[in-house]
PDB file of C-alpha atoms in Angstrom:
ATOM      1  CA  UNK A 146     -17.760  -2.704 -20.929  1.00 56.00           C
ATOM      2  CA  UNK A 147     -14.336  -3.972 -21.836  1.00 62.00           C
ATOM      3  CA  UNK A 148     -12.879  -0.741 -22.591  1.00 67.00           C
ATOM      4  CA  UNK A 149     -14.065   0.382 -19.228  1.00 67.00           C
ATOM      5  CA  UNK A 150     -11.910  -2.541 -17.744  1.00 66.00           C
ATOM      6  CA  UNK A 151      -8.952  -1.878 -19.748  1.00 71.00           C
ATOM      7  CA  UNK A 152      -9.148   1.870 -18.264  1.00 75.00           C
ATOM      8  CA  UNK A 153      -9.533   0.676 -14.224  1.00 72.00           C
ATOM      9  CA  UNK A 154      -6.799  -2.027 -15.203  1.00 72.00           C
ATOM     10  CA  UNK A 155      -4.448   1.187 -16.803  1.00 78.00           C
ATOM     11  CA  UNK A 156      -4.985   3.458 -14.277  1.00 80.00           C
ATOM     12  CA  UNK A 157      -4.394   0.828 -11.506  1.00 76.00           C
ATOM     13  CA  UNK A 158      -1.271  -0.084 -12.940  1.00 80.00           C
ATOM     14  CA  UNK A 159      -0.031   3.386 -13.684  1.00 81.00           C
ATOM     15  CA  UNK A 160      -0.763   4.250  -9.745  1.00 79.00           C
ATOM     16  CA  UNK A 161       0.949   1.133  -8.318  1.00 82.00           C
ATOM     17  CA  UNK A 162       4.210   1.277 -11.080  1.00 86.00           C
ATOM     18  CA  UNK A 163       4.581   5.073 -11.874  1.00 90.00           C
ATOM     19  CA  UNK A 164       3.703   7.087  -8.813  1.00 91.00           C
ATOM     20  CA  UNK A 165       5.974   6.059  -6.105  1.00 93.00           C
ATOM     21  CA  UNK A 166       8.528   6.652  -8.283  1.00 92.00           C
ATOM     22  CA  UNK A 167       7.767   9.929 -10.042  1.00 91.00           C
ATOM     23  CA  UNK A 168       7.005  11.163  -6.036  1.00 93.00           C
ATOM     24  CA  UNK A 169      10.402   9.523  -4.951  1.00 93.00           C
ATOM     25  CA  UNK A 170      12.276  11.323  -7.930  1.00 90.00           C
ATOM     26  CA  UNK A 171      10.599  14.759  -7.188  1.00 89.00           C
ATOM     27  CA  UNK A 172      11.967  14.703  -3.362  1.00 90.00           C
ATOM     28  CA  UNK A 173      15.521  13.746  -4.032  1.00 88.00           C
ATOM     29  CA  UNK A 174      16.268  15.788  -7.623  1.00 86.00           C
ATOM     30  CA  UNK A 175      16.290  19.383  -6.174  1.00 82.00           C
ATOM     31  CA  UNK A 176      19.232  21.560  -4.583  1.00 75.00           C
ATOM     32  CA  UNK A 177      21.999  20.618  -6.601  1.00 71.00           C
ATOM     33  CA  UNK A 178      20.435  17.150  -8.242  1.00 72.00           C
ATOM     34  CA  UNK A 179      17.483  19.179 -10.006  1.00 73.00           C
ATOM     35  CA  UNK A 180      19.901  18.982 -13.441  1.00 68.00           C
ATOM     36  CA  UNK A 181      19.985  14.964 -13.349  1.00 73.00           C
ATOM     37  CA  UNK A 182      16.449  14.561 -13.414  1.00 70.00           C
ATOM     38  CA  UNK A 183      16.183  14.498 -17.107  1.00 71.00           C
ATOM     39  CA  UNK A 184      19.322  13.041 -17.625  1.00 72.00           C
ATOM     40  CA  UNK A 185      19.928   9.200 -19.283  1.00 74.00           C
ATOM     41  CA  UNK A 186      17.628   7.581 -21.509  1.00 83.00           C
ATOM     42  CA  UNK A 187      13.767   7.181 -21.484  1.00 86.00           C
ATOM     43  CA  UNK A 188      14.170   3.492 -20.895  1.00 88.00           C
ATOM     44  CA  UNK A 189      16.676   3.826 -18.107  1.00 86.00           C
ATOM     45  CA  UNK A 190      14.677   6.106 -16.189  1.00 86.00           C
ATOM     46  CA  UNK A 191      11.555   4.420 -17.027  1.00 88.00           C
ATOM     47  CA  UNK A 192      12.932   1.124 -15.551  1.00 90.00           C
ATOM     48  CA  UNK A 193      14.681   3.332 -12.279  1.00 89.00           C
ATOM     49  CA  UNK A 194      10.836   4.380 -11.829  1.00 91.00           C
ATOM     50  CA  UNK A 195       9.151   1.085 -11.686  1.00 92.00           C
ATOM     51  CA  UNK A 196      11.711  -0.540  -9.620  1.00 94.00           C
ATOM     52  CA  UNK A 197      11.376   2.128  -7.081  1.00 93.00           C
ATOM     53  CA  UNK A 198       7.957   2.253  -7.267  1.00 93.00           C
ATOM     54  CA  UNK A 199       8.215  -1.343  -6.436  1.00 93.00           C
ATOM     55  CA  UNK A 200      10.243  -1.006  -3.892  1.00 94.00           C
ATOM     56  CA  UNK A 201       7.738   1.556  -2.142  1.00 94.00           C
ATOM     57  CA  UNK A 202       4.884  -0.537  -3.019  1.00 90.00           C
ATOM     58  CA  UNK A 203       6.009  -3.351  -0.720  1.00 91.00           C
ATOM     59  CA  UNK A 204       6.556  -1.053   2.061  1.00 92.00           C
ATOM     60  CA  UNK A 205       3.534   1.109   1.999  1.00 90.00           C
ATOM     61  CA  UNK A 206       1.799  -2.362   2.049  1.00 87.00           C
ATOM     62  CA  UNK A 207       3.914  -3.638   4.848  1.00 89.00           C
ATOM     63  CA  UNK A 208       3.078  -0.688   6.792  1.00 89.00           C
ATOM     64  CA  UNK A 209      -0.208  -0.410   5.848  1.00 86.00           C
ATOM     65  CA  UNK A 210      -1.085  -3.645   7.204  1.00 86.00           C
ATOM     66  CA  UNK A 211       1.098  -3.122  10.627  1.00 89.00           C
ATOM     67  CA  UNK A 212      -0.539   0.521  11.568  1.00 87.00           C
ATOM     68  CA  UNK A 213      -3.825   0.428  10.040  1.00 82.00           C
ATOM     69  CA  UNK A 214      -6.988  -2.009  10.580  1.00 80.00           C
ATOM     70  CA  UNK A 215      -7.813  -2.029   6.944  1.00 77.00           C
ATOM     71  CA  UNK A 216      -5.320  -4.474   5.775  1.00 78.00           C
ATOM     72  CA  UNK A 217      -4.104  -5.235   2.170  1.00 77.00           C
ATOM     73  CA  UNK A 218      -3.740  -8.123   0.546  1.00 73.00           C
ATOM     74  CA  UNK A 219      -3.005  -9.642  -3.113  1.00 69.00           C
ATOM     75  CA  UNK A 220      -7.423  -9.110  -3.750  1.00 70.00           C
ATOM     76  CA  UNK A 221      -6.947  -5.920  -2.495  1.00 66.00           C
ATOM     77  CA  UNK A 222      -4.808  -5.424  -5.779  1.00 64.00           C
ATOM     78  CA  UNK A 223      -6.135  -7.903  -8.540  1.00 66.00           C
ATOM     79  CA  UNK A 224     -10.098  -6.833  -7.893  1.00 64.00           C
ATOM     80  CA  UNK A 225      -9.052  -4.029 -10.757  1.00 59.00           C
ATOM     81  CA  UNK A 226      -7.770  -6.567 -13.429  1.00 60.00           C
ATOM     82  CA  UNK A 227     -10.937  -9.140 -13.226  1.00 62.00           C
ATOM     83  CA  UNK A 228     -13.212  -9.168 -15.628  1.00 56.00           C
ATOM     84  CA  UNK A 229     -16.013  -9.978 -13.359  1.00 58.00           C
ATOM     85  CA  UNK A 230     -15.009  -6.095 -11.620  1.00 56.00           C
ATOM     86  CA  UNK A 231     -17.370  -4.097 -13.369  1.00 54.00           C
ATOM     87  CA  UNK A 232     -20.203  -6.599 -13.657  1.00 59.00           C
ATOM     88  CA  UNK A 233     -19.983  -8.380 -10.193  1.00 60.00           C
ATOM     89  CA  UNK A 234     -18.664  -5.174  -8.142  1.00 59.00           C
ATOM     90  CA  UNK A 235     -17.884  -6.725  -4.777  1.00 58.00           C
ATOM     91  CA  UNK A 236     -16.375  -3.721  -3.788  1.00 60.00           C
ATOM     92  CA  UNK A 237     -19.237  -1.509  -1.878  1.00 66.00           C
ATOM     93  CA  UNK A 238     -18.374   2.343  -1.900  1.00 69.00           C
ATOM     94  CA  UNK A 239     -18.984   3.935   1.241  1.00 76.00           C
ATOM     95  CA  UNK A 240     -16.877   6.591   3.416  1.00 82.00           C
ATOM     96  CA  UNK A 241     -14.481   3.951   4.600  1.00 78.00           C
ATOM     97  CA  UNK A 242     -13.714   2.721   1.340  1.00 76.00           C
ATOM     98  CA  UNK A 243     -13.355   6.564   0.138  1.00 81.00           C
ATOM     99  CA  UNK A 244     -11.126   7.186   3.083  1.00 84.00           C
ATOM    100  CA  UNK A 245      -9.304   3.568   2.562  1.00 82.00           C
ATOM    101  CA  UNK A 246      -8.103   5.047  -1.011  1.00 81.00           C
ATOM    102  CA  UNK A 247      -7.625   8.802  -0.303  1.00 87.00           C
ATOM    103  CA  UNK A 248      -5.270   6.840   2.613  1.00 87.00           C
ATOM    104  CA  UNK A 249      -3.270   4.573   0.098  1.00 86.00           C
ATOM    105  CA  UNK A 250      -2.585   7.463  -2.699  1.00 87.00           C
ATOM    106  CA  UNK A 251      -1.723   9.908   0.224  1.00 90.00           C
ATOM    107  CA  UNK A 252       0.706   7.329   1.245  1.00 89.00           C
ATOM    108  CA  UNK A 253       1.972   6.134  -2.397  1.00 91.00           C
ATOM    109  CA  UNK A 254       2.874   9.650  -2.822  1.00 92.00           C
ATOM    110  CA  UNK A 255       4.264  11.285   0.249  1.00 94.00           C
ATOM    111  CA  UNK A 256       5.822   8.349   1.879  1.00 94.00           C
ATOM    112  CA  UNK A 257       8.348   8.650  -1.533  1.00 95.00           C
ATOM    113  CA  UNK A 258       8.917  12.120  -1.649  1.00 95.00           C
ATOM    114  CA  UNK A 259       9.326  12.559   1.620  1.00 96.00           C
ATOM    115  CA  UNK A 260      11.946   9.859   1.424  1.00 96.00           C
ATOM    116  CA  UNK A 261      13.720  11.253  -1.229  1.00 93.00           C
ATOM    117  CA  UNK A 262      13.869  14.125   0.014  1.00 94.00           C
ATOM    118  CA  UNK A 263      15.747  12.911   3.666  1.00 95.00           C
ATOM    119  CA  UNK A 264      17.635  11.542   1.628  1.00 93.00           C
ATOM    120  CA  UNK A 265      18.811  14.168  -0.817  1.00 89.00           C
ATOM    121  CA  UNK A 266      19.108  16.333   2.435  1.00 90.00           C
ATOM    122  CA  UNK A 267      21.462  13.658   3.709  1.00 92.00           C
ATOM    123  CA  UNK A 268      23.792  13.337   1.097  1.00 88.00           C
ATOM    124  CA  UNK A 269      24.104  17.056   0.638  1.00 84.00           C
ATOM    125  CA  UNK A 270      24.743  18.103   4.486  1.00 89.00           C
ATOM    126  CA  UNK A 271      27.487  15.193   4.820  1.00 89.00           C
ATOM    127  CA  UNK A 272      28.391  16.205   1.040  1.00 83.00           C
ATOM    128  CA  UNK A 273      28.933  12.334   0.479  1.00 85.00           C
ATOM    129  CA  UNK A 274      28.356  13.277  -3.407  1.00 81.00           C
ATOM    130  CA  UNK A 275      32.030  14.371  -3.221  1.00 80.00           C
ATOM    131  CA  UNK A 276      33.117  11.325  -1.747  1.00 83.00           C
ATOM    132  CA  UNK A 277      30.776   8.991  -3.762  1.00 83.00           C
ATOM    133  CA  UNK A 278      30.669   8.989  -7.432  1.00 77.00           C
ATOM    134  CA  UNK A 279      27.457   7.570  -7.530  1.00 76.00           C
ATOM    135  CA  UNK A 280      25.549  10.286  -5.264  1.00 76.00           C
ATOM    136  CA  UNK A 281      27.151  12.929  -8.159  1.00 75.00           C
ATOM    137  CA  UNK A 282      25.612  15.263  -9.829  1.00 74.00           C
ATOM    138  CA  UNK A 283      25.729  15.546 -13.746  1.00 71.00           C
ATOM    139  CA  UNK A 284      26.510  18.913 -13.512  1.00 69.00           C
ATOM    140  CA  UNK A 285      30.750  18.941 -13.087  1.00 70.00           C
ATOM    141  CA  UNK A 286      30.312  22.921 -13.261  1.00 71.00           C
ATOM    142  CA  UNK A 287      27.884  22.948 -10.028  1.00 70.00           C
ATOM    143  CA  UNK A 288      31.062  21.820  -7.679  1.00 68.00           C
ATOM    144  CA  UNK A 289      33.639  23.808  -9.258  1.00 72.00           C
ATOM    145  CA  UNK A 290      31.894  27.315  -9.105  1.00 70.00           C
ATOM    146  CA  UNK A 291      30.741  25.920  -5.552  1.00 71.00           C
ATOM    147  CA  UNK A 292      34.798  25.583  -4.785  1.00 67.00           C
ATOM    148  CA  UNK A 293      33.893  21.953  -4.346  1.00 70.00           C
ATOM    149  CA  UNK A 294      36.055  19.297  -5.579  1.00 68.00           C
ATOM    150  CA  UNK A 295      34.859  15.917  -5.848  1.00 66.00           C
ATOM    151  CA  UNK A 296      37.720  13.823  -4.845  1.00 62.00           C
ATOM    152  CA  UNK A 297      38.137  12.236  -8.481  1.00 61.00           C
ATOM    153  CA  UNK A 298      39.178  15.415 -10.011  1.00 54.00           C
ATOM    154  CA  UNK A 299      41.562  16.817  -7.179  1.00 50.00           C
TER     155      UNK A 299
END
């Protein structure tokens, strides 16, 4: 029984801290960002990931609980990480609570990449990367084949 808790705990916590951000990341690294994707180190991009994810979390749950009936709340998200889950299951799975779910991970994962993506299409229409360091791609040899400049190296 406990290893079945320490599962619905891990895979709770890997959908609320890793998927926002791995969907976020996918949207906004493609075009000319696809070759910074991989770039930095494990922990930096690790710690990028859950922040976002974060981030996302707070608004999917803030916009959740202004569209929708179903609200959530802080139960909503510690019923996974009590030990009493698996014995005392207060949670009763019908079609509402099927569609409740299949409606929050459609939501932790689109509402990301879709914003990533905006904003990836933003950045490369007004082509602030050449303006903006930070926006930058890794890839130097991406602008100069392009015959764009960024302003740092004119």
């Amino acid at each position: 029984m406990q290893d079945l808790q320490l599962a619905t705990s891990a895979i709770a916590l890997i959908i609320f801290l890793v998927i926002p951000g791995i969907s976020f990341k996918g949207g906004y690294y493609t075009q000319r960002f696809k070759s910074s994707l991989n770039s930095g180190s494990f922990q930096d991009r690790l710690v990028s990931t859950i922040f976002i994810s974060i981030i996302f979390q707070i608004c999917i749950i803030l916009l959740n609980n202004y569209l929708f009936e179903t609200k959530i709340d802080y139960e909503t998200y510690t019923t996974f990480l009590k030990e009493d889950f698996l014995k005392n299951s207060k949670i009763k799975f019908t079609d509402s609570t099927l569609l409740f779910v299949l409606k929050y991970l459609l939501l932790t994962s689109l509402i990301p990449f879709l914003v990533g993506f905006v904003l990836n299409k933003l950045i490369c229409f007004f082509s602030l990367d050449l303006y903006i360091s930070y926006f930058r791609s890794i890839d130097y040899w991406y602008y100069y084949f392009s015959g764009d400049i960024p302003n740092d190296d004119r």
